[in-house]
């Protein structure tokens, strides 16, 4: 399946917040359960240099989950056991988005995952194998979005030039480097809107 003008032959898509429900809503729920202010976690990663360094290390695979959880727990004042699972406890697979990727791939377009990871063991690997021709997980490749190199790697693993790829992410900061490489970008906010935009870009029905 290519777009009507033949421009797009590959789809690269984020995991958390695109193939799953809203990550930040899960963070807020975690904070409330732990007796923290609802935005405490997001604020810590944004404003606290030590927290941010821990996050960057986890995403690039230089900080192991076993190091990350007790270190972050100490900074937040919470228990470390199962911390990442608790933080993401309210996320679940967005079935509509998974089905959309499934249909895109079934039509002949190459599909790839491009994900900043919070540890590499919690991904549903059987589902990823069903949905994607290529999987790029930041903690495994030691680079993270928005580094331009990870987008180039995603396209390379699809066997396509970046200009023939569409990239979908829920964070606008992650879209600009992809666009600079020539990819079409889709800012994911809701499944309905993203599906409509993918239909427009690829020139096919995905429902």
XYZ file of N, CA and C in Angstrom:
621
model
N 0.848 -1.195 0.000
C 0.000 0.000 0.000
C 0.878 1.238 0.000
N 0.792 2.055 -0.996
C 1.489 3.334 -1.044
C 0.455 4.428 -1.149
N 0.891 5.654 -0.890
C -0.032 6.764 -1.049
C -0.409 6.913 -2.511
N -1.443 7.698 -2.771
C -1.929 7.828 -4.139
C -0.850 8.343 -5.086
N 0.033 9.221 -4.555
C 1.102 9.739 -5.412
C 2.392 8.941 -5.247
N 2.334 7.838 -4.492
C 3.504 6.980 -4.334
C 4.542 7.501 -3.373
N 4.232 8.562 -2.618
C 5.248 9.201 -1.785
C 5.581 8.383 -0.549
N 4.585 7.730 0.044
C 4.793 7.105 1.351
C 4.633 5.592 1.272
N 5.692 4.907 1.699
C 5.701 3.448 1.653
C 5.979 2.840 3.016
N 6.186 3.696 4.037
C 6.486 3.189 5.372
C 5.809 4.005 6.457
N 5.494 3.339 7.550
C 4.891 3.975 8.717
C 5.745 3.664 9.931
N 6.219 4.709 10.604
C 6.923 4.588 11.878
C 6.025 5.170 12.960
N 5.881 4.458 14.069
C 4.905 4.880 15.072
C 5.474 4.684 16.483
N 5.148 5.610 17.349
C 5.541 5.557 18.749
C 4.720 4.492 19.483
N 5.186 4.102 20.664
C 4.448 3.127 21.470
C 3.619 3.822 22.553
N 4.259 4.268 23.641
C 3.527 4.848 24.753
C 2.823 6.144 24.375
N 1.514 6.184 24.541
C 0.742 7.373 24.206
C 0.202 7.380 22.798
N 0.609 6.409 21.968
C 0.067 6.273 20.611
C -0.569 4.891 20.473
N 0.231 3.842 20.634
C -0.347 2.497 20.649
C -0.993 2.185 21.994
N -0.687 3.003 22.999
C -1.342 2.850 24.291
C -2.138 4.111 24.605
N -2.919 4.036 25.667
C -3.623 5.206 26.170
C -2.619 6.200 26.752
N -3.120 7.349 27.165
C -2.306 8.493 27.569
C -1.360 8.168 28.733
N -0.061 8.297 28.482
C 0.946 8.043 29.508
C 0.856 9.070 30.635
N 0.612 10.331 30.287
C 0.612 11.380 31.302
C -0.596 11.266 32.233
N -1.697 10.746 31.721
C -2.843 10.474 32.581
C -2.493 9.382 33.588
N -1.728 8.392 33.152
C -1.292 7.337 34.061
C -0.344 7.888 35.114
N 0.557 8.781 34.711
C 1.459 9.416 35.668
C 0.670 10.172 36.733
N -0.345 10.899 36.316
C -1.160 11.667 37.262
C -1.876 10.744 38.240
N -2.428 9.643 37.714
C -3.110 8.680 38.574
C -2.137 8.062 39.575
N -0.925 7.734 39.114
C 0.113 7.220 40.004
C 0.393 8.204 41.141
N 0.564 9.469 40.790
C 0.872 10.485 41.804
C -0.232 10.581 42.849
N -1.458 10.557 42.401
C -2.572 10.649 43.347
C -2.602 9.441 44.278
N -2.353 8.262 43.740
C -2.328 7.051 44.568
C -1.183 7.083 45.578
N -0.082 7.745 45.215
C 1.090 7.806 46.086
C 1.058 9.002 47.034
N -0.016 9.793 46.970
C -0.125 10.948 47.849
C 0.693 12.149 47.396
N 1.031 12.187 46.102
C 1.776 13.312 45.535
C 0.822 14.231 44.780
N 1.272 15.419 44.468
C 0.473 16.298 43.613
C 0.358 15.660 42.239
N -0.791 15.846 41.546
C -1.018 15.134 40.276
C 0.070 15.337 39.228
N 0.713 16.511 39.221
C 1.746 16.782 38.212
C 3.154 16.601 38.756
N 3.288 15.984 39.935
C 4.602 15.893 40.582
C 5.616 15.149 39.719
N 5.199 14.060 39.098
C 6.127 13.257 38.307
C 6.538 13.988 37.036
N 5.570 14.498 36.302
C 5.895 15.233 35.075
C 6.765 16.444 35.382
N 6.443 17.126 36.484
C 7.223 18.307 36.873
C 8.656 17.926 37.240
N 8.810 16.783 37.926
C 10.151 16.345 38.314
C 11.019 16.068 37.094
N 10.462 15.374 36.099
C 11.242 15.075 34.898
C 11.545 16.331 34.092
N 10.676 17.313 34.183
C 10.883 18.553 33.444
C 11.853 19.500 34.141
N 11.743 19.610 35.475
C 12.432 20.682 36.198
C 13.581 20.224 37.081
N 13.612 18.962 37.471
C 14.639 18.472 38.378
C 15.744 17.796 37.559
N 16.931 18.368 37.594
C 18.026 17.880 36.752
C 18.376 16.427 37.054
N 18.336 16.045 38.330
C 18.702 14.676 38.693
C 17.665 13.684 38.172
N 16.386 14.031 38.308
C 15.332 13.174 37.776
C 15.433 13.044 36.264
N 15.700 14.161 35.615
C 15.793 14.134 34.152
C 16.969 13.276 33.695
N 18.095 13.373 34.379
C 19.251 12.556 34.014
C 18.948 11.068 34.185
N 18.215 10.739 35.236
C 17.813 9.343 35.417
C 16.944 8.874 34.250
N 15.980 9.712 33.870
C 15.087 9.354 32.758
C 15.874 9.186 31.462
N 16.765 10.115 31.179
C 17.559 10.027 29.946
C 18.430 8.777 29.961
N 18.997 8.459 31.120
C 19.817 7.253 31.227
C 19.016 5.992 31.012
N 17.805 5.954 31.575
C 16.945 4.782 31.374
C 16.560 4.643 29.913
N 16.189 5.748 29.284
C 15.753 5.691 27.887
C 16.866 5.295 26.930
N 18.107 5.655 27.269
C 19.217 5.310 26.378
C 19.941 4.039 26.804
N 19.451 3.385 27.851
C 20.029 2.117 28.261
C 21.305 2.222 29.057
N 21.691 3.426 29.486
C 22.901 3.579 30.302
C 22.601 3.461 31.788
N 21.332 3.556 32.170
C 20.887 3.326 33.547
C 19.921 2.147 33.517
N 20.232 1.104 34.259
C 19.381 -0.087 34.298
C 18.131 0.192 35.123
N 17.063 -0.552 34.817
C 15.824 -0.398 35.585
C 16.073 -0.624 37.070
N 16.973 -1.563 37.393
C 17.267 -1.880 38.790
C 17.957 -0.719 39.505
N 18.624 0.141 38.745
C 19.220 1.356 39.315
C 18.210 2.499 39.335
N 17.419 2.581 38.279
C 16.495 3.697 38.107
C 15.433 3.738 39.195
N 14.820 2.603 39.481
C 13.664 2.603 40.381
C 14.009 3.064 41.800
N 15.057 2.540 42.435
C 15.363 3.036 43.781
C 15.830 4.493 43.782
N 16.556 4.899 42.737
C 17.045 6.280 42.692
C 15.887 7.263 42.542
N 14.962 6.972 41.624
C 13.815 7.857 41.444
C 12.899 7.818 42.660
N 12.704 6.634 43.231
C 11.842 6.512 44.406
C 12.345 7.371 45.554
N 13.666 7.398 45.731
C 14.238 8.215 46.799
C 13.988 9.703 46.544
N 14.066 10.119 45.308
C 13.832 11.528 44.977
C 12.369 11.911 45.149
N 11.466 10.967 44.874
C 10.031 11.252 44.986
C 9.486 11.002 46.383
N 10.190 10.191 47.169
C 9.692 9.827 48.488
C 8.646 8.737 48.441
N 8.816 7.762 47.527
C 7.874 6.649 47.402
C 8.642 5.342 47.470
N 7.921 4.230 47.521
C 8.546 2.914 47.568
C 9.084 2.525 46.195
N 10.254 1.898 46.137
C 10.853 1.582 44.835
C 10.294 0.336 44.148
N 9.754 -0.609 44.895
C 9.374 -1.887 44.308
C 8.300 -1.717 43.236
N 8.609 -2.192 42.024
C 7.650 -2.119 40.920
C 7.298 -0.707 40.514
N 8.224 0.233 40.694
C 7.907 1.646 40.466
C 7.464 1.919 39.033
N 8.185 1.419 38.050
C 7.819 1.696 36.650
C 6.453 1.096 36.337
N 6.209 -0.116 36.788
C 4.897 -0.722 36.556
C 3.796 0.113 37.192
N 4.042 0.660 38.362
C 3.038 1.494 39.017
C 2.820 2.798 38.262
N 3.896 3.378 37.756
C 3.783 4.626 37.004
C 2.936 4.450 35.745
N 3.074 3.295 35.102
C 2.364 3.041 33.852
C 1.121 2.172 34.062
N 0.691 2.042 35.314
C -0.370 1.112 35.644
C -1.715 1.402 35.002
N -1.962 2.647 34.616
C -3.243 2.996 34.009
C -3.207 2.984 32.479
N -2.067 2.665 31.888
C -2.016 2.596 30.429
C -2.481 1.220 29.959
N -3.090 1.194 28.796
C -3.475 -0.069 28.173
C -3.390 0.100 26.663
N -3.379 -1.007 25.969
C -3.295 -0.970 24.515
C -4.495 -0.231 23.931
N -4.239 0.669 22.998
C -5.317 1.303 22.234
C -5.630 0.386 21.053
N -6.701 -0.372 21.190
C -7.019 -1.400 20.198
C -7.251 -0.803 18.810
N -7.809 0.399 18.740
C -8.065 1.007 17.427
C -6.755 1.327 16.719
N -5.780 1.814 17.469
C -4.506 2.127 16.844
C -3.756 0.858 16.439
N -3.828 -0.169 17.268
C -3.190 -1.435 16.906
C -3.811 -2.005 15.638
N -5.129 -1.950 15.542
C -5.809 -2.451 14.356
C -5.451 -1.627 13.125
N -5.267 -0.329 13.316
C -4.875 0.529 12.197
C -3.506 0.120 11.660
N -2.555 -0.100 12.562
C -1.222 -0.543 12.124
C -1.322 -1.892 11.430
N -2.148 -2.757 11.976
C -2.336 -4.087 11.380
C -2.851 -3.963 9.940
N -3.793 -3.061 9.728
C -4.358 -2.885 8.386
C -3.362 -2.228 7.438
N -2.610 -1.266 7.952
C -1.575 -0.636 7.124
C -0.584 -1.689 6.641
N -0.131 -2.530 7.553
C 0.856 -3.547 7.185
C 0.271 -4.586 6.242
N -0.974 -4.989 6.490
C -1.611 -5.987 5.630
C -1.744 -5.492 4.205
N -1.826 -4.170 4.032
C -1.933 -3.604 2.697
C -0.619 -3.485 1.956
N 0.498 -3.826 2.612
C 1.784 -3.822 1.923
C 2.740 -2.725 2.329
N 2.305 -1.796 3.176
C 3.204 -0.755 3.680
C 4.094 -1.356 4.771
N 5.353 -0.981 4.774
C 6.261 -1.439 5.819
C 6.001 -0.625 7.082
N 6.003 -1.292 8.229
C 5.675 -0.639 9.488
C 6.798 -0.828 10.497
N 7.021 0.204 11.300
C 8.077 0.125 12.299
C 7.698 0.828 13.587
N 8.180 0.295 14.691
C 8.035 0.927 15.994
C 9.256 1.787 16.261
N 9.038 2.990 16.809
C 10.135 3.892 17.172
C 9.807 4.443 18.550
N 10.382 3.839 19.589
C 9.923 4.078 20.955
C 11.064 4.442 21.894
N 10.860 5.502 22.689
C 11.718 5.775 23.836
C 11.273 4.868 24.978
N 12.178 4.036 25.458
C 11.799 2.959 26.376
C 11.999 3.335 27.838
N 11.163 2.739 28.678
C 11.307 2.808 30.136
C 11.607 1.382 30.600
N 12.807 0.937 30.284
C 13.119 -0.471 30.417
C 12.689 -1.180 29.139
N 13.281 -2.312 28.877
C 13.026 -2.997 27.602
C 12.285 -4.314 27.766
N 11.843 -4.630 28.984
C 11.260 -5.954 29.227
C 9.738 -5.958 29.205
N 9.102 -4.791 29.197
C 7.641 -4.762 29.352
C 6.881 -4.673 28.029
N 7.586 -4.598 26.901
C 6.896 -4.531 25.618
C 6.242 -5.877 25.296
N 5.050 -5.863 24.712
C 4.398 -7.116 24.300
C 5.027 -7.612 22.998
N 6.064 -8.393 23.114
C 6.900 -8.719 21.951
C 6.137 -9.492 20.879
N 5.230 -10.357 21.273
C 4.469 -11.099 20.258
C 3.600 -10.149 19.438
N 2.997 -9.173 20.098
C 2.193 -8.189 19.391
C 3.073 -7.339 18.476
N 4.241 -6.937 18.953
C 5.137 -6.133 18.115
C 5.544 -6.903 16.868
N 5.789 -8.202 17.016
C 6.163 -9.020 15.859
C 5.019 -9.106 14.858
N 3.792 -9.087 15.368
C 2.627 -9.136 14.480
C 2.433 -7.815 13.738
N 2.700 -6.708 14.406
C 2.384 -5.395 13.849
C 3.497 -4.788 13.006
N 4.762 -5.141 13.295
C 5.868 -4.361 12.738
C 6.884 -5.199 11.974
N 7.404 -4.590 10.916
C 8.533 -5.167 10.181
C 9.849 -4.859 10.873
N 9.899 -3.752 11.611
C 11.123 -3.333 12.295
C 10.756 -2.733 13.638
N 11.612 -2.944 14.627
C 11.393 -2.406 15.968
C 12.657 -1.687 16.414
N 12.524 -0.407 16.754
C 13.634 0.390 17.270
C 13.228 0.876 18.657
N 13.885 0.346 19.681
C 13.617 0.690 21.075
C 14.856 1.382 21.630
N 14.658 2.568 22.165
C 15.798 3.430 22.492
C 16.813 2.766 23.413
N 16.328 2.047 24.435
C 17.249 1.427 25.374
C 18.085 0.323 24.766
N 17.665 -0.210 23.618
C 18.421 -1.256 22.932
C 19.407 -0.687 21.928
N 19.118 0.490 21.382
C 19.994 1.070 20.359
C 20.835 2.219 20.906
N 20.648 2.553 22.193
C 21.445 3.547 22.900
C 21.337 4.945 22.295
N 20.154 5.269 21.803
C 19.839 6.630 21.361
C 18.347 6.818 21.544
N 17.908 8.065 21.616
C 16.508 8.332 21.928
C 16.002 9.494 21.080
N 14.681 9.515 20.894
C 14.057 10.695 20.317
C 14.225 11.856 21.300
N 14.494 13.059 20.829
C 14.457 13.521 19.437
C 15.808 13.566 18.723
N 16.733 12.676 19.043
C 17.992 12.615 18.304
C 17.725 12.215 16.851
N 18.200 12.978 15.870
C 17.906 12.655 14.471
C 18.346 11.248 14.068
N 19.394 10.749 14.721
C 19.934 9.453 14.324
C 18.934 8.311 14.521
N 18.069 8.421 15.516
C 17.147 7.307 15.757
C 16.057 7.245 14.689
N 15.675 8.401 14.146
C 14.693 8.410 13.047
C 15.322 7.823 11.780
N 16.577 8.213 11.540
C 17.276 7.669 10.372
C 17.411 6.158 10.487
N 17.673 5.663 11.698
C 17.779 4.226 11.916
C 16.442 3.539 11.664
N 15.349 4.157 12.120
C 14.033 3.584 11.877
C 13.749 3.414 10.395
N 14.047 4.453 9.615
C 13.840 4.370 8.169
C 14.756 3.318 7.543
N 15.997 3.289 8.004
C 16.954 2.314 7.469
C 16.477 0.884 7.707
N 15.937 0.634 8.889
C 15.464 -0.719 9.200
C 14.216 -1.088 8.410
N 13.493 -0.080 7.946
C 12.374 -0.355 7.041
C 12.852 -0.542 5.605
N 14.112 -0.196 5.347
C 14.640 -0.292 3.996
C 14.142 0.820 3.095
N 13.838 1.979 3.687
C 13.267 3.097 2.942
C 14.000 4.387 3.254
N 14.010 5.339 2.318
C 14.509 6.664 2.643
C 13.515 7.376 3.557
N 13.983 8.285 4.412
C 13.064 8.980 5.313
C 11.895 9.658 4.604
N 12.128 10.186 3.411
C 11.076 10.918 2.692
C 9.916 10.025 2.267
N 10.091 8.702 2.364
C 8.995 7.789 2.036
C 8.299 7.252 3.285
N 8.616 7.865 4.452
C 8.054 7.394 5.721
C 7.121 8.433 6.336
N 6.113 7.943 7.029
C 5.224 8.749 7.868
C 5.551 8.403 9.314
N 5.681 9.414 10.166
C 6.008 9.194 11.572
C 4.914 9.761 12.458
N 4.482 8.958 13.450
C 3.398 9.332 14.367
C 3.912 9.342 15.797
N 3.681 10.449 16.507
C 4.091 10.549 17.910
C 3.115 11.449 18.645
N 2.978 11.214 19.958
C 2.086 12.062 20.748
C 2.776 13.312 21.282
N 4.098 13.386 21.199
C 4.839 14.541 21.693
C 5.328 15.372 20.516
N 4.933 16.633 20.479
C 5.294 17.481 19.346
C 6.803 17.661 19.231
N 7.514 17.646 20.353
C 8.962 17.828 20.314
C 9.644 16.712 19.528
N 9.006 15.556 19.434
C 9.588 14.426 18.710
C 9.296 14.458 17.216
N 8.453 15.367 16.775
C 8.060 15.399 15.368
C 9.035 16.198 14.502
N 9.557 17.291 15.051
C 10.379 18.200 14.237
C 11.590 17.517 13.607
N 12.383 16.709 14.339
C 13.542 16.078 13.703
C 13.140 15.134 12.573
N 11.998 14.459 12.729
C 11.521 13.576 11.665
C 11.169 14.383 10.425
N 10.497 15.506 10.632
C 10.133 16.370 9.499
C 11.372 16.922 8.808
N 12.387 17.252 9.597
C 13.630 17.785 9.004
C 14.325 16.754 8.136
N 14.124 15.467 8.444
C 14.681 14.404 7.604
C 13.837 14.148 6.358
N 12.671 14.768 6.284
C 11.800 14.600 5.125
C 10.590 13.737 5.353
N 10.406 13.245 6.581
C 9.240 12.408 6.875
C 7.986 13.271 6.979
N 6.851 12.697 6.594
C 5.563 13.295 6.941
C 5.305 12.977 8.414
N 4.759 13.922 9.170
C 4.558 13.698 10.600
C 3.089 13.873 10.974
N 2.675 13.096 11.974
C 1.315 13.158 12.489
C 1.399 13.306 14.005
N 0.821 14.376 14.537
C 0.780 14.586 15.983
C -0.441 13.864 16.528
N -0.200 12.775 17.246
C -1.298 11.944 17.749
C -1.919 12.569 18.987
N -3.212 12.804 18.918
C -3.988 13.265 20.078
C -5.140 12.307 20.375
N -5.744 11.793 19.333
C -6.852 10.851 19.474
C -6.826 9.915 18.283
N -7.232 8.665 18.504
C -7.184 7.659 17.440
C -7.956 8.112 16.204
N -9.144 8.664 16.402
C -9.984 9.047 15.265
C -9.269 10.029 14.352
N -8.634 11.031 14.945
C -7.944 12.046 14.142
C -6.715 11.470 13.451
N -5.965 10.635 14.171
C -4.761 10.046 13.577
C -5.110 9.115 12.428
N -6.142 8.306 12.608
C -6.559 7.399 11.536
C -6.972 8.184 10.301
N -7.716 9.269 10.504
C -8.134 10.096 9.370
C -6.936 10.675 8.636
N -5.921 11.110 9.389
C -4.737 11.689 8.748
C -3.929 10.619 8.009
N -3.841 9.434 8.574
C -3.137 8.348 7.875
C -3.884 7.939 6.608
N -5.194 7.952 6.656
C -5.970 7.675 5.444
C -5.671 8.713 4.365
N -5.557 9.965 4.781
C -5.257 11.026 3.812
C -3.863 10.852 3.232
N -2.890 10.570 4.071
C -1.506 10.465 3.609
C -1.302 9.245 2.716
N -1.908 8.128 3.084
C -1.703 6.892 2.312
C -2.736 6.700 1.221
N -3.812 7.491 1.263
C -4.820 7.419 0.218
C -5.629 6.144 0.225
N -5.890 5.591 1.435
C -6.648 4.344 1.554
C -7.596 4.446 2.752
N -8.534 3.545 2.799
C -9.423 3.432 3.955
C -8.789 2.497 4.987
N -8.804 2.909 6.259
C -8.235 2.100 7.333
C -9.278 1.735 8.381
N -10.566 1.768 7.997
C -11.642 1.453 8.950
C -12.443 0.246 8.478
